[in-house]
Amino acid sequence: MTTHVSVALFRRNGQMTFKPPRKEAGDNVTQARKSAARFWRGNIQDPDKLDRIVVVTTAGSVVTVSERNAKSDRSKWVETRMTPRQASGFPHIAACLAELGVDPNRTPPEIPDVLEINGIVYRREI
């Protein structure tokens, strides 16, 4: 079972903030997204206004972030893939990485697109 973590961004007194992330049970990302949407819509109370729901999961050295605008019922999930180091730049996603047990400082470096070894140039197909 893949572990998913969700967090909700909401407005409190005009400032964007978030509550501690929560692990989502689900065999796939669709189930985790539905569970997160149900939980966070019922958990944010007045005067706070729910802004976005974020679901984070990791596979190897890739962090997958799924975001949904909470203002519209028909909004679609937008999926973004990034490295743990890039993800640690966002406080709410960094909190999710800590919940998943991912340390951005201990991840291997990214593979370069062009590598030169002994005068031979290797290019990665993108």
N, CA, C and O atoms as a printed pandas DataFrame, in Angstrom:
     atom_number atom_name residue_name chain_id  residue_number  x_coord  y_coord  z_coord
0              1         N          MET        A               1    0.830   -1.166    0.000
1              2        CA          MET        A               1    0.000    0.000    0.000
2              3         C          MET        A               1    0.885    1.244    0.000
3              4         O          MET        A               1    1.776    1.382    0.838
4              5         N          THR        A               2    0.638    2.126   -0.925
5              6        CA          THR        A               2    1.379    3.376   -1.017
6              7         C          THR        A               2    0.866    4.336    0.048
7              8         O          THR        A               2   -0.337    4.427    0.291
8              9         N          THR        A               3    1.779    5.040    0.669
9             10        CA          THR        A               3    1.388    5.998    1.688
10            11         C          THR        A               3    1.186    7.364    1.052
11            12         O          THR        A               3    2.028    7.849    0.296
12            13         N          HIS        A               4    0.070    7.964    1.368
13            14        CA          HIS        A               4   -0.263    9.300    0.900
14            15         C          HIS        A               4   -0.462   10.185    2.120
15            16         O          HIS        A               4   -0.940    9.725    3.157
16            17         N          VAL        A               5   -0.099   11.448    1.998
17            18        CA          VAL        A               5   -0.277   12.414    3.068
18            19         C          VAL        A               5   -1.007   13.611    2.492
19            20         O          VAL        A               5   -0.705   14.064    1.388
20            21         N          SER        A               6   -1.980   14.124    3.253
21            22        CA          SER        A               6   -2.733   15.291    2.765
22            23         C          SER        A               6   -2.603   16.437    3.746
23            24         O          SER        A               6   -2.365   16.246    4.939
24            25         N          VAL        A               7   -2.767   17.627    3.210
25            26        CA          VAL        A               7   -2.751   18.852    4.006
26            27         C          VAL        A               7   -3.709   19.831    3.334
27            28         O          VAL        A               7   -3.886   19.807    2.116
28            29         N          ALA        A               8   -4.318   20.686    4.138
29            30        CA          ALA        A               8   -5.249   21.678    3.599
30            31         C          ALA        A               8   -4.690   23.068    3.843
31            32         O          ALA        A               8   -4.231   23.384    4.941
32            33         N          LEU        A               9   -4.733   23.894    2.804
33            34        CA          LEU        A               9   -4.375   25.304    2.933
34            35         C          LEU        A               9   -5.666   26.080    3.131
35            36         O          LEU        A               9   -6.620   25.908    2.373
36            37         N          PHE        A              10   -5.699   26.928    4.142
37            38        CA          PHE        A              10   -6.906   27.707    4.395
38            39         C          PHE        A              10   -6.528   29.113    4.838
39            40         O          PHE        A              10   -5.409   29.369    5.282
40            41         N          ARG        A              11   -7.497   30.017    4.702
41            42        CA          ARG        A              11   -7.293   31.413    5.092
42            43         C          ARG        A              11   -7.839   31.634    6.495
43            44         O          ARG        A              11   -8.982   31.294    6.803
44            45         N          ARG        A              12   -6.998   32.207    7.325
45            46        CA          ARG        A              12   -7.396   32.591    8.685
46            47         C          ARG        A              12   -6.979   34.042    8.881
47            48         O          ARG        A              12   -5.793   34.367    8.840
48            49         N          ASN        A              13   -7.951   34.899    9.090
49            50        CA          ASN        A              13   -7.713   36.337    9.259
50            51         C          ASN        A              13   -6.931   36.914    8.084
51            52         O          ASN        A              13   -6.062   37.764    8.274
52            53         N          GLY        A              14   -7.233   36.461    6.884
53            54        CA          GLY        A              14   -6.597   36.986    5.676
54            55         C          GLY        A              14   -5.246   36.380    5.346
55            56         O          GLY        A              14   -4.682   36.702    4.300
56            57         N          GLN        A              15   -4.701   35.513    6.195
57            58        CA          GLN        A              15   -3.397   34.907    5.927
58            59         C          GLN        A              15   -3.552   33.427    5.619
59            60         O          GLN        A              15   -4.370   32.735    6.225
60            61         N          MET        A              16   -2.751   32.948    4.664
61            62        CA          MET        A              16   -2.774   31.537    4.283
62            63         C          MET        A              16   -2.000   30.732    5.319
63            64         O          MET        A              16   -0.877   31.088    5.677
64            65         N          THR        A              17   -2.600   29.644    5.800
65            66        CA          THR        A              17   -1.963   28.772    6.783
66            67         C          THR        A              17   -2.396   27.332    6.520
67            68         O          THR        A              17   -3.220   27.078    5.642
68            69         N          PHE        A              18   -1.844   26.402    7.275
69            70        CA          PHE        A              18   -2.225   24.996    7.114
70            71         C          PHE        A              18   -2.173   24.288    8.459
71            72         O          PHE        A              18   -1.444   24.694    9.364
72            73         N          LYS        A              19   -2.953   23.228    8.574
73            74        CA          LYS        A              19   -2.951   22.391    9.766
74            75         C          LYS        A              19   -1.926   21.281    9.561
75            76         O          LYS        A              19   -1.465   21.076    8.438
76            77         N          PRO        A              20   -1.556   20.553   10.627
77            78        CA          PRO        A              20   -0.603   19.449   10.453
78            79         C          PRO        A              20   -1.126   18.421    9.448
79            80         O          PRO        A              20   -2.325   18.142    9.410
80            81         N          PRO        A              21   -0.231   17.862    8.640
81            82        CA          PRO        A              21   -0.665   16.887    7.629
82            83         C          PRO        A              21   -1.193   15.613    8.270
83            84         O          PRO        A              21   -0.951   15.326    9.443
84            85         N          ARG        A              22   -1.927   14.858    7.453
85            86        CA          ARG        A              22   -2.542   13.618    7.932
86            87         C          ARG        A              22   -2.313   12.533    6.897
87            88         O          ARG        A              22   -2.392   12.791    5.696
88            89         N          LYS        A              23   -2.024   11.304    7.360
89            90        CA          LYS        A              23   -1.846   10.172    6.447
90            91         C          LYS        A              23   -3.203    9.731    5.930
91            92         O          LYS        A              23   -4.187    9.698    6.668
92            93         N          GLU        A              24   -3.236    9.393    4.655
93            94        CA          GLU        A              24   -4.466    8.932    4.002
94            95         C          GLU        A              24   -4.338    7.452    3.682
95            96         O          GLU        A              24   -3.330    7.002    3.137
96            97         N          ALA        A              25   -5.364    6.715    4.027
97            98        CA          ALA        A              25   -5.399    5.296    3.678
98            99         C          ALA        A              25   -6.000    5.164    2.293
99           100         O          ALA        A              25   -7.009    5.798    1.982
100          101         N          GLY        A              26   -5.391    4.355    1.478
101          102        CA          GLY        A              26   -5.898    4.139    0.133
102          103         C          GLY        A              26   -4.890    3.367   -0.684
103          104         O          GLY        A              26   -3.680    3.527   -0.522
104          105         N          ASP        A              27   -5.400    2.530   -1.561
105          106        CA          ASP        A              27   -4.517    1.731   -2.406
106          107         C          ASP        A              27   -3.963    2.538   -3.563
107          108         O          ASP        A              27   -2.901    2.215   -4.095
108          109         N          ASN        A              28   -4.670    3.584   -3.957
109          110        CA          ASN        A              28   -4.195    4.393   -5.073
110          111         C          ASN        A              28   -4.456    5.865   -4.796
111          112         O          ASN        A              28   -5.098    6.218   -3.807
112          113         N          VAL        A              29   -3.960    6.708   -5.667
113          114        CA          VAL        A              29   -4.038    8.149   -5.450
114          115         C          VAL        A              29   -5.480    8.661   -5.529
115          116         O          VAL        A              29   -5.819    9.636   -4.858
116          117         N          THR        A              30   -6.325    8.029   -6.326
117          118        CA          THR        A              30   -7.716    8.464   -6.438
118          119         C          THR        A              30   -8.451    8.302   -5.113
119          120         O          THR        A              30   -9.171    9.204   -4.685
120          121         N          GLN        A              31   -8.273    7.167   -4.471
121          122        CA          GLN        A              31   -8.906    6.946   -3.175
122          123         C          GLN        A              31   -8.372    7.916   -2.126
123          124         O          GLN        A              31   -9.135    8.419   -1.302
124          125         N          ALA        A              32   -7.072    8.180   -2.151
125          126        CA          ALA        A              32   -6.476    9.113   -1.198
126          127         C          ALA        A              32   -7.005   10.527   -1.422
127          128         O          ALA        A              32   -7.271   11.248   -0.460
128          129         N          ARG        A              33   -7.160   10.926   -2.679
129          130        CA          ARG        A              33   -7.687   12.258   -2.987
130          131         C          ARG        A              33   -9.119   12.414   -2.478
131          132         O          ARG        A              33   -9.461   13.425   -1.865
132          133         N          LYS        A              34   -9.952   11.405   -2.738
133          134        CA          LYS        A              34  -11.345   11.473   -2.285
134          135         C          LYS        A              34  -11.413   11.526   -0.764
135          136         O          LYS        A              34  -12.182   12.309   -0.205
136          137         N          SER        A              35  -10.628   10.713   -0.099
137          138        CA          SER        A              35  -10.614   10.692    1.353
138          139         C          SER        A              35  -10.154   12.033    1.922
139          140         O          SER        A              35  -10.737   12.540    2.881
140          141         N          ALA        A              36   -9.114   12.598    1.332
141          142        CA          ALA        A              36   -8.601   13.891    1.794
142          143         C          ALA        A              36   -9.633   14.997    1.588
143          144         O          ALA        A              36   -9.826   15.833    2.471
144          145         N          ALA        A              37  -10.297   15.010    0.436
145          146        CA          ALA        A              37  -11.292   16.042    0.158
146          147         C          ALA        A              37  -12.440   15.963    1.162
147          148         O          ALA        A              37  -12.887   16.991    1.671
148          149         N          ARG        A              38  -12.913   14.766    1.447
149          150        CA          ARG        A              38  -14.000   14.600    2.419
150          151         C          ARG        A              38  -13.567   15.059    3.817
151          152         O          ARG        A              38  -14.297   15.774    4.504
152          153         N          PHE        A              39  -12.380   14.636    4.217
153          154        CA          PHE        A              39  -11.914   14.958    5.560
154          155         C          PHE        A              39  -11.731   16.462    5.743
155          156         O          PHE        A              39  -12.239   17.036    6.706
156          157         N          TRP        A              40  -11.002   17.107    4.817
157          158        CA          TRP        A              40  -10.679   18.517    4.999
158          159         C          TRP        A              40  -11.894   19.420    4.819
159          160         O          TRP        A              40  -11.984   20.456    5.479
160          161         N          ARG        A              41  -12.826   19.061    3.951
161          162        CA          ARG        A              41  -14.039   19.876    3.814
162          163         C          ARG        A              41  -14.863   19.862    5.103
163          164         O          ARG        A              41  -15.506   20.857    5.438
164          165         N          GLY        A              42  -14.846   18.756    5.815
165          166        CA          GLY        A              42  -15.597   18.665    7.056
166          167         C          GLY        A              42  -14.840   19.148    8.279
167          168         O          GLY        A              42  -15.435   19.322    9.342
168          169         N          ASN        A              43  -13.541   19.368    8.150
169          170        CA          ASN        A              43  -12.714   19.705    9.303
170          171         C          ASN        A              43  -12.387   21.187    9.439
171          172         O          ASN        A              43  -12.020   21.629   10.528
172          173         N          ILE        A              44  -12.505   21.952    8.389
173          174        CA          ILE        A              44  -12.213   23.385    8.448
174          175         C          ILE        A              44  -13.510   24.107    8.803
175          176         O          ILE        A              44  -14.506   23.998    8.086
176          177         N          GLN        A              45  -13.492   24.842    9.909
177          178        CA          GLN        A              45  -14.703   25.498   10.385
178          179         C          GLN        A              45  -14.558   27.012   10.338
179          180         O          GLN        A              45  -13.450   27.542   10.258
180          181         N          ASP        A              46  -15.696   27.701   10.390
181          182        CA          ASP        A              46  -15.697   29.170   10.375
182          183         C          ASP        A              46  -14.899   29.691   11.551
183          184         O          ASP        A              46  -14.945   29.074   12.615
184          185         N          PRO        A              47  -14.190   30.760   11.428
185          186        CA          PRO        A              47  -14.133   31.717   10.331
186          187         C          PRO        A              47  -13.103   31.359    9.261
187          188         O          PRO        A              47  -12.885   32.136    8.332
188          189         N          ASP        A              48  -12.468   30.191    9.381
189          190        CA          ASP        A              48  -11.476   29.773    8.382
190          191         C          ASP        A              48  -12.161   29.425    7.070
191          192         O          ASP        A              48  -13.279   28.910    7.056
192          193         N          LYS        A              49  -11.472   29.716    5.956
193          194        CA          LYS        A              49  -11.987   29.416    4.620
194          195         C          LYS        A              49  -11.022   28.481    3.913
195          196         O          LYS        A              49   -9.861   28.828    3.693
196          197         N          LEU        A              50  -11.503   27.289    3.554
197          198        CA          LEU        A              50  -10.683   26.301    2.853
198          199         C          LEU        A              50  -10.318   26.818    1.474
199          200         O          LEU        A              50  -11.188   27.253    0.720
200          201         N          ASP        A              51   -9.018   26.771    1.136
201          202        CA          ASP        A              51   -8.552   27.277   -0.150
202          203         C          ASP        A              51   -8.119   26.150   -1.077
203          204         O          ASP        A              51   -8.589   26.074   -2.212
204          205         N          ARG        A              52   -7.226   25.269   -0.612
205          206        CA          ARG        A              52   -6.711   24.178   -1.437
206          207         C          ARG        A              52   -6.510   22.922   -0.616
207          208         O          ARG        A              52   -6.236   22.979    0.583
208          209         N          ILE        A              53   -6.651   21.792   -1.277
209          210        CA          ILE        A              53   -6.364   20.493   -0.674
210          211         C          ILE        A              53   -5.176   19.917   -1.436
211          212         O          ILE        A              53   -5.165   19.904   -2.667
212          213         N          VAL        A              54   -4.177   19.441   -0.698
213          214        CA          VAL        A              54   -2.945   18.935   -1.305
214          215         C          VAL        A              54   -2.716   17.509   -0.830
215          216         O          VAL        A              54   -2.791   17.228    0.366
216          217         N          VAL        A              55   -2.434   16.602   -1.773
217          218        CA          VAL        A              55   -2.091   15.209   -1.464
218          219         C          VAL        A              55   -0.682   14.956   -1.985
219          220         O          VAL        A              55   -0.385   15.227   -3.148
220          221         N          VAL        A              56    0.189   14.434   -1.113
221          222        CA          VAL        A              56    1.605   14.216   -1.454
222          223         C          VAL        A              56    1.930   12.740   -1.299
223          224         O          VAL        A              56    1.520   12.099   -0.331
224          225         N          THR        A              57    2.673   12.207   -2.265
225          226        CA          THR        A              57    3.177   10.841   -2.187
226          227         C          THR        A              57    4.578   10.799   -2.804
227          228         O          THR        A              57    4.932   11.666   -3.603
228          229         N          THR        A              58    5.363    9.804   -2.437
229          230        CA          THR        A              58    6.707    9.671   -2.993
230          231         C          THR        A              58    6.891    8.291   -3.597
231          232         O          THR        A              58    6.314    7.305   -3.139
232          233         N          ALA        A              59    7.700    8.250   -4.623
233          234        CA          ALA        A              59    8.082    6.992   -5.263
234          235         C          ALA        A              59    9.536    7.146   -5.686
235          236         O          ALA        A              59    9.840    7.859   -6.642
236          237         N          GLY        A              60   10.415    6.486   -4.983
237          238        CA          GLY        A              60   11.839    6.635   -5.281
238          239         C          GLY        A              60   12.300    8.021   -4.891
239          240         O          GLY        A              60   12.155    8.428   -3.738
240          241         N          SER        A              61   12.852    8.745   -5.839
241          242        CA          SER        A              61   13.318   10.102   -5.571
242          243         C          SER        A              61   12.407   11.143   -6.215
243          244         O          SER        A              61   12.843   12.259   -6.501
244          245         N          VAL        A              62   11.151   10.784   -6.444
245          246        CA          VAL        A              62   10.190   11.709   -7.046
246          247         C          VAL        A              62    9.044   11.943   -6.060
247          248         O          VAL        A              62    8.470   11.000   -5.515
248          249         N          VAL        A              63    8.731   13.200   -5.848
249          250        CA          VAL        A              63    7.605   13.578   -5.005
250          251         C          VAL        A              63    6.471   13.999   -5.934
251          252         O          VAL        A              63    6.650   14.867   -6.788
252          253         N          THR        A              64    5.309   13.381   -5.765
253          254        CA          THR        A              64    4.139   13.722   -6.569
254          255         C          THR        A              64    3.177   14.519   -5.694
255          256         O          THR        A              64    2.746   14.060   -4.636
256          257         N          VAL        A              65    2.850   15.721   -6.159
257          258        CA          VAL        A              65    1.959   16.616   -5.426
258          259         C          VAL        A              65    0.698   16.809   -6.245
259          260         O          VAL        A              65    0.762   17.249   -7.393
260          261         N          SER        A              66   -0.452   16.483   -5.663
261          262        CA          SER        A              66   -1.744   16.685   -6.312
262          263         C          SER        A              66   -2.470   17.782   -5.551
263          264         O          SER        A              66   -2.641   17.698   -4.335
264          265         N          GLU        A              67   -2.901   18.828   -6.287
265          266        CA          GLU        A              67   -3.592   19.954   -5.660
266          267         C          GLU        A              67   -4.968   20.126   -6.267
267          268         O          GLU        A              67   -5.189   19.863   -7.449
268          269         N          ARG        A              68   -5.894   20.577   -5.419
269          270        CA          ARG        A              68   -7.244   20.843   -5.889
270          271         C          ARG        A              68   -7.743   22.127   -5.242
271          272         O          ARG        A              68   -7.615   22.318   -4.032
272          273         N          ASN        A              69   -8.305   22.994   -6.055
273          274        CA          ASN        A              69   -8.905   24.214   -5.555
274          275         C          ASN        A              69  -10.208   23.843   -4.856
275          276         O          ASN        A              69  -11.070   23.216   -5.471
276          277         N          ALA        A              70  -10.372   24.207   -3.604
277          278        CA          ALA        A              70  -11.533   23.793   -2.820
278          279         C          ALA        A              70  -12.756   24.677   -3.043
279          280         O          ALA        A              70  -13.835   24.355   -2.545
280          281         N          LYS        A              71  -12.622   25.767   -3.767
281          282        CA          LYS        A              71  -13.742   26.696   -3.945
282          283         C          LYS        A              71  -14.794   26.153   -4.906
283          284         O          LYS        A              71  -15.962   26.533   -4.832
284          285         N          SER        A              72  -14.384   25.275   -5.799
285          286        CA          SER        A              72  -15.306   24.750   -6.799
286          287         C          SER        A              72  -15.417   23.237   -6.648
287          288         O          SER        A              72  -14.409   22.556   -6.456
288          289         N          ASP        A              73  -16.619   22.715   -6.731
289          290        CA          ASP        A              73  -16.813   21.268   -6.654
290          291         C          ASP        A              73  -16.307   20.553   -7.893
291          292         O          ASP        A              73  -15.968   19.371   -7.831
292          293         N          ARG        A              74  -16.253   21.250   -9.009
293          294        CA          ARG        A              74  -15.865   20.620  -10.274
294          295         C          ARG        A              74  -14.415   20.873  -10.656
295          296         O          ARG        A              74  -14.008   20.579  -11.780
296          297         N          SER        A              75  -13.648   21.406   -9.745
297          298        CA          SER        A              75  -12.247   21.662  -10.077
298          299         C          SER        A              75  -11.494   20.340  -10.179
299          300         O          SER        A              75  -11.805   19.373   -9.484
300          301         N          LYS        A              76  -10.522   20.320  -11.040
301          302        CA          LYS        A              76   -9.749   19.098  -11.273
302          303         C          LYS        A              76   -8.491   19.107  -10.422
303          304         O          LYS        A              76   -8.017   20.159   -9.992
304          305         N          TRP        A              77   -7.969   17.928  -10.193
305          306        CA          TRP        A              77   -6.709   17.778   -9.486
306          307         C          TRP        A              77   -5.572   18.080  -10.454
307          308         O          TRP        A              77   -5.554   17.577  -11.578
308          309         N          VAL        A              78   -4.634   18.895  -10.018
309          310        CA          VAL        A              78   -3.452   19.229  -10.811
310          311         C          VAL        A              78   -2.278   18.505  -10.177
311          312         O          VAL        A              78   -1.983   18.695   -8.997
312          313         N          GLU        A              79   -1.607   17.672  -10.970
313          314        CA          GLU        A              79   -0.507   16.858  -10.459
314          315         C          GLU        A              79    0.827   17.432  -10.899
315          316         O          GLU        A              79    1.013   17.773  -12.067
316          317         N          THR        A              80    1.761   17.537   -9.952
317          318        CA          THR        A              80    3.092   18.064  -10.213
318          319         C          THR        A              80    4.118   17.087   -9.659
319          320         O          THR        A              80    3.937   16.547   -8.568
320          321         N          ARG        A              81    5.183   16.861  -10.398
321          322        CA          ARG        A              81    6.267   15.990   -9.934
322          323         C          ARG        A              81    7.506   16.850   -9.721
323          324         O          ARG        A              81    7.823   17.724  -10.528
324          325         N          MET        A              82    8.199   16.582   -8.615
325          326        CA          MET        A              82    9.403   17.344   -8.292
326          327         C          MET        A              82   10.325   16.494   -7.426
327          328         O          MET        A              82    9.945   15.422   -6.954
328          329         N          THR        A              83   11.526   16.987   -7.229
329          330        CA          THR        A              83   12.483   16.301   -6.365
330          331         C          THR        A              83   12.191   16.691   -4.911
331          332         O          THR        A              83   11.546   17.708   -4.659
332          333         N          PRO        A              84   12.662   15.887   -3.963
333          334        CA          PRO        A              84   12.459   16.253   -2.559
334          335         C          PRO        A              84   13.079   17.591   -2.189
335          336         O          PRO        A              84   12.546   18.302   -1.337
336          337         N          ARG        A              85   14.183   17.942   -2.808
337          338        CA          ARG        A              85   14.809   19.239   -2.514
338          339         C          ARG        A              85   13.948   20.393   -3.004
339          340         O          ARG        A              85   13.832   21.410   -2.320
340          341         N          GLN        A              86   13.348   20.249   -4.170
341          342        CA          GLN        A              86   12.438   21.284   -4.665
342          343         C          GLN        A              86   11.199   21.362   -3.778
343          344         O          GLN        A              86   10.724   22.454   -3.466
344          345         N          ALA        A              87   10.682   20.217   -3.375
345          346        CA          ALA        A              87    9.468   20.179   -2.558
346          347         C          ALA        A              87    9.690   20.777   -1.179
347          348         O          ALA        A              87    8.759   21.321   -0.586
348          349         N          SER        A              88   10.902   20.687   -0.662
349          350        CA          SER        A              88   11.172   21.217    0.678
350          351         C          SER        A              88   11.118   22.745    0.713
351          352         O          SER        A              88   11.131   23.336    1.792
352          353         N          GLY        A              89   11.060   23.380   -0.439
353          354        CA          GLY        A              89   10.954   24.832   -0.504
354          355         C          GLY        A              89    9.560   25.347   -0.166
355          356         O          GLY        A              89    9.393   26.543    0.072
356          357         N          PHE        A              90    8.569   24.484   -0.140
357          358        CA          PHE        A              90    7.198   24.861    0.202
358          359         C          PHE        A              90    6.923   24.334    1.615
359          360         O          PHE        A              90    7.026   23.127    1.838
360          361         N          PRO        A              91    6.578   25.195    2.572
361          362        CA          PRO        A              91    6.427   24.741    3.963
362          363         C          PRO        A              91    5.380   23.645    4.154
363          364         O          PRO        A              91    5.603   22.710    4.922
364          365         N          HIS        A              92    4.243   23.747    3.466
365          366        CA          HIS        A              92    3.198   22.740    3.652
366          367         C          HIS        A              92    3.599   21.397    3.056
367          368         O          HIS        A              92    3.228   20.351    3.588
368          369         N          ILE        A              93    4.347   21.411    1.964
369          370        CA          ILE        A              93    4.814   20.157    1.368
370          371         C          ILE        A              93    5.974   19.583    2.184
371          372         O          ILE        A              93    6.099   18.365    2.309
372          373         N          ALA        A              94    6.824   20.456    2.739
373          374        CA          ALA        A              94    7.919   19.994    3.600
374          375         C          ALA        A              94    7.367   19.281    4.830
375          376         O          ALA        A              94    7.952   18.301    5.292
376          377         N          ALA        A              95    6.239   19.768    5.368
377          378        CA          ALA        A              95    5.609   19.093    6.509
378          379         C          ALA        A              95    5.112   17.708    6.105
379          380         O          ALA        A              95    5.185   16.764    6.892
380          381         N          CYS        A              96    4.608   17.588    4.879
381          382        CA          CYS        A              96    4.149   16.284    4.374
382          383         C          CYS        A              96    5.327   15.329    4.186
383          384         O          CYS        A              96    5.211   14.137    4.471
384          385         N          LEU        A              97    6.462   15.849    3.706
385          386        CA          LEU        A              97    7.648   15.012    3.534
386          387         C          LEU        A              97    8.119   14.467    4.883
387          388         O          LEU        A              97    8.538   13.314    4.976
388          389         N          ALA        A              98    8.050   15.291    5.918
389          390        CA          ALA        A              98    8.433   14.831    7.253
390          391         C          ALA        A              98    7.498   13.721    7.723
391          392         O          ALA        A              98    7.941   12.763    8.357
392          393         N          GLU        A              99    6.218   13.842    7.418
393          394        CA          GLU        A              99    5.244   12.809    7.791
394          395         C          GLU        A              99    5.505   11.505    7.030
395          396         O          GLU        A              99    5.282   10.415    7.558
396          397         N          LEU        A             100    5.980   11.627    5.785
397          398        CA          LEU        A             100    6.301   10.448    4.973
398          399         C          LEU        A             100    7.655    9.848    5.337
399          400         O          LEU        A             100    7.962    8.727    4.930
400          401         N          GLY        A             101    8.469   10.581    6.101
401          402        CA          GLY        A             101    9.784   10.094    6.488
402          403         C          GLY        A             101   10.845   10.331    5.434
403          404         O          GLY        A             101   11.838    9.604    5.382
404          405         N          VAL        A             102   10.655   11.331    4.595
405          406        CA          VAL        A             102   11.611   11.648    3.540
406          407         C          VAL        A             102   12.469   12.820    3.999
407          408         O          VAL        A             102   11.945   13.867    4.378
408          409         N          ASP        A             103   13.773   12.646    3.964
409          410        CA          ASP        A             103   14.704   13.715    4.318
410          411         C          ASP        A             103   15.290   14.271    3.025
411          412         O          ASP        A             103   16.046   13.576    2.347
412          413         N          PRO        A             104   14.951   15.525    2.669
413          414        CA          PRO        A             104   15.445   16.090    1.401
414          415         C          PRO        A             104   16.960   16.190    1.323
415          416         O          PRO        A             104   17.519   16.208    0.227
416          417         N          ASN        A             105   17.636   16.255    2.468
417          418        CA          ASN        A             105   19.093   16.381    2.471
418          419         C          ASN        A             105   19.795   15.051    2.231
419          420         O          ASN        A             105   20.988   15.034    1.929
420          421         N          ARG        A             106   19.084   13.944    2.359
421          422        CA          ARG        A             106   19.696   12.631    2.188
422          423         C          ARG        A             106   19.337   11.976    0.865
423          424         O          ARG        A             106   19.706   10.824    0.635
424          425         N          THR        A             107   18.634   12.673   -0.006
425          426        CA          THR        A             107   18.272   12.100   -1.304
426          427         C          THR        A             107   19.451   12.207   -2.259
427          428         O          THR        A             107   20.246   13.141   -2.153
428          429         N          PRO        A             108   19.579   11.277   -3.181
429          430        CA          PRO        A             108   20.695   11.342   -4.128
430          431         C          PRO        A             108   20.536   12.537   -5.064
431          432         O          PRO        A             108   19.418   12.996   -5.297
432          433         N          PRO        A             109   21.641   13.041   -5.598
433          434        CA          PRO        A             109   21.557   14.180   -6.513
434          435         C          PRO        A             109   20.853   13.788   -7.816
435          436         O          PRO        A             109   20.774   12.612   -8.172
436          437         N          GLU        A             110   20.349   14.799   -8.508
437          438        CA          GLU        A             110   19.660   14.550   -9.771
438          439         C          GLU        A             110   20.644   14.081  -10.841
439          440         O          GLU        A             110   21.824   14.431  -10.815
440          441         N          ILE        A             111   20.144   13.297  -11.765
441          442        CA          ILE        A             111   20.970   12.817  -12.872
442          443         C          ILE        A             111   21.052   13.930  -13.913
443          444         O          ILE        A             111   20.022   14.465  -14.325
444          445         N          PRO        A             112   22.265   14.287  -14.344
445          446        CA          PRO        A             112   22.381   15.362  -15.340
446          447         C          PRO        A             112   21.917   14.902  -16.719
447          448         O          PRO        A             112   21.912   13.707  -17.017
448          449         N          ASP        A             113   21.533   15.852  -17.548
449          450        CA          ASP        A             113   21.089   15.546  -18.905
450          451         C          ASP        A             113   22.266   15.213  -19.824
451          452         O          ASP        A             113   22.128   14.413  -20.749
452          453         N          VAL        A             114   23.426   15.829  -19.566
453          454        CA          VAL        A             114   24.627   15.580  -20.363
454          455         C          VAL        A             114   25.758   15.207  -19.410
455          456         O          VAL        A             114   25.998   15.883  -18.409
456          457         N          LEU        A             115   26.445   14.118  -19.740
457          458        CA          LEU        A             115   27.534   13.638  -18.910
458          459         C          LEU        A             115   28.732   13.340  -19.810
459          460         O          LEU        A             115   28.589   12.690  -20.845
460          461         N          GLU        A             116   29.904   13.815  -19.414
461          462        CA          GLU        A             116   31.109   13.566  -20.197
462          463         C          GLU        A             116   32.069   12.729  -19.363
463          464         O          GLU        A             116   32.473   13.124  -18.269
464          465         N          ILE        A             117   32.430   11.555  -19.904
465          466        CA          ILE        A             117   33.362   10.660  -19.238
466          467         C          ILE        A             117   34.460   10.300  -20.219
467          468         O          ILE        A             117   34.188    9.741  -21.281
468          469         N          ASN        A             118   35.709   10.619  -19.868
469          470        CA          ASN        A             118   36.885   10.335  -20.704
470          471         C          ASN        A             118   36.720   10.839  -22.129
471          472         O          ASN        A             118   37.086   10.148  -23.080
472          473         N          GLY        A             119   36.176   12.030  -22.281
473          474        CA          GLY        A             119   36.042   12.638  -23.590
474          475         C          GLY        A             119   34.835   12.180  -24.383
475          476         O          GLY        A             119   34.597   12.696  -25.475
476          477         N          ILE        A             120   34.072   11.241  -23.882
477          478        CA          ILE        A             120   32.865   10.765  -24.564
478          479         C          ILE        A             120   31.662   11.433  -23.903
479          480         O          ILE        A             120   31.519   11.411  -22.681
480          481         N          VAL        A             121   30.800   12.027  -24.729
481          482        CA          VAL        A             121   29.630   12.740  -24.233
482          483         C          VAL        A             121   28.416   11.820  -24.286
483          484         O          VAL        A             121   28.077   11.281  -25.339
484          485         N          TYR        A             122   27.774   11.650  -23.151
485          486        CA          TYR        A             122   26.545   10.858  -23.062
486          487         C          TYR        A             122   25.386   11.807  -22.839
487          488         O          TYR        A             122   25.439   12.663  -21.956
488          489         N          ARG        A             123   24.330   11.660  -23.641
489          490        CA          ARG        A             123   23.137   12.502  -23.495
490          491         C          ARG        A             123   21.962   11.649  -23.103
491          492         O          ARG        A             123   21.727   10.580  -23.666
492          493         N          ARG        A             124   21.234   12.134  -22.137
493          494        CA          ARG        A             124   20.030   11.432  -21.688
494          495         C          ARG        A             124   18.868   11.866  -22.577
495          496         O          ARG        A             124   18.690   13.050  -22.861
496          497         N          GLU        A             125   18.089   10.890  -23.004
497          498        CA          GLU        A             125   16.899   11.218  -23.804
498          499         C          GLU        A             125   15.832   11.734  -22.880
499          500         O          GLU        A             125   15.546   11.146  -21.837
500          501         N          ILE        A             126   15.251   12.833  -23.275
501          502        CA          ILE        A             126   14.232   13.467  -22.429
502          503         C          ILE        A             126   12.892   13.354  -23.112
503          504         O          ILE        A             126   11.885   13.820  -22.578
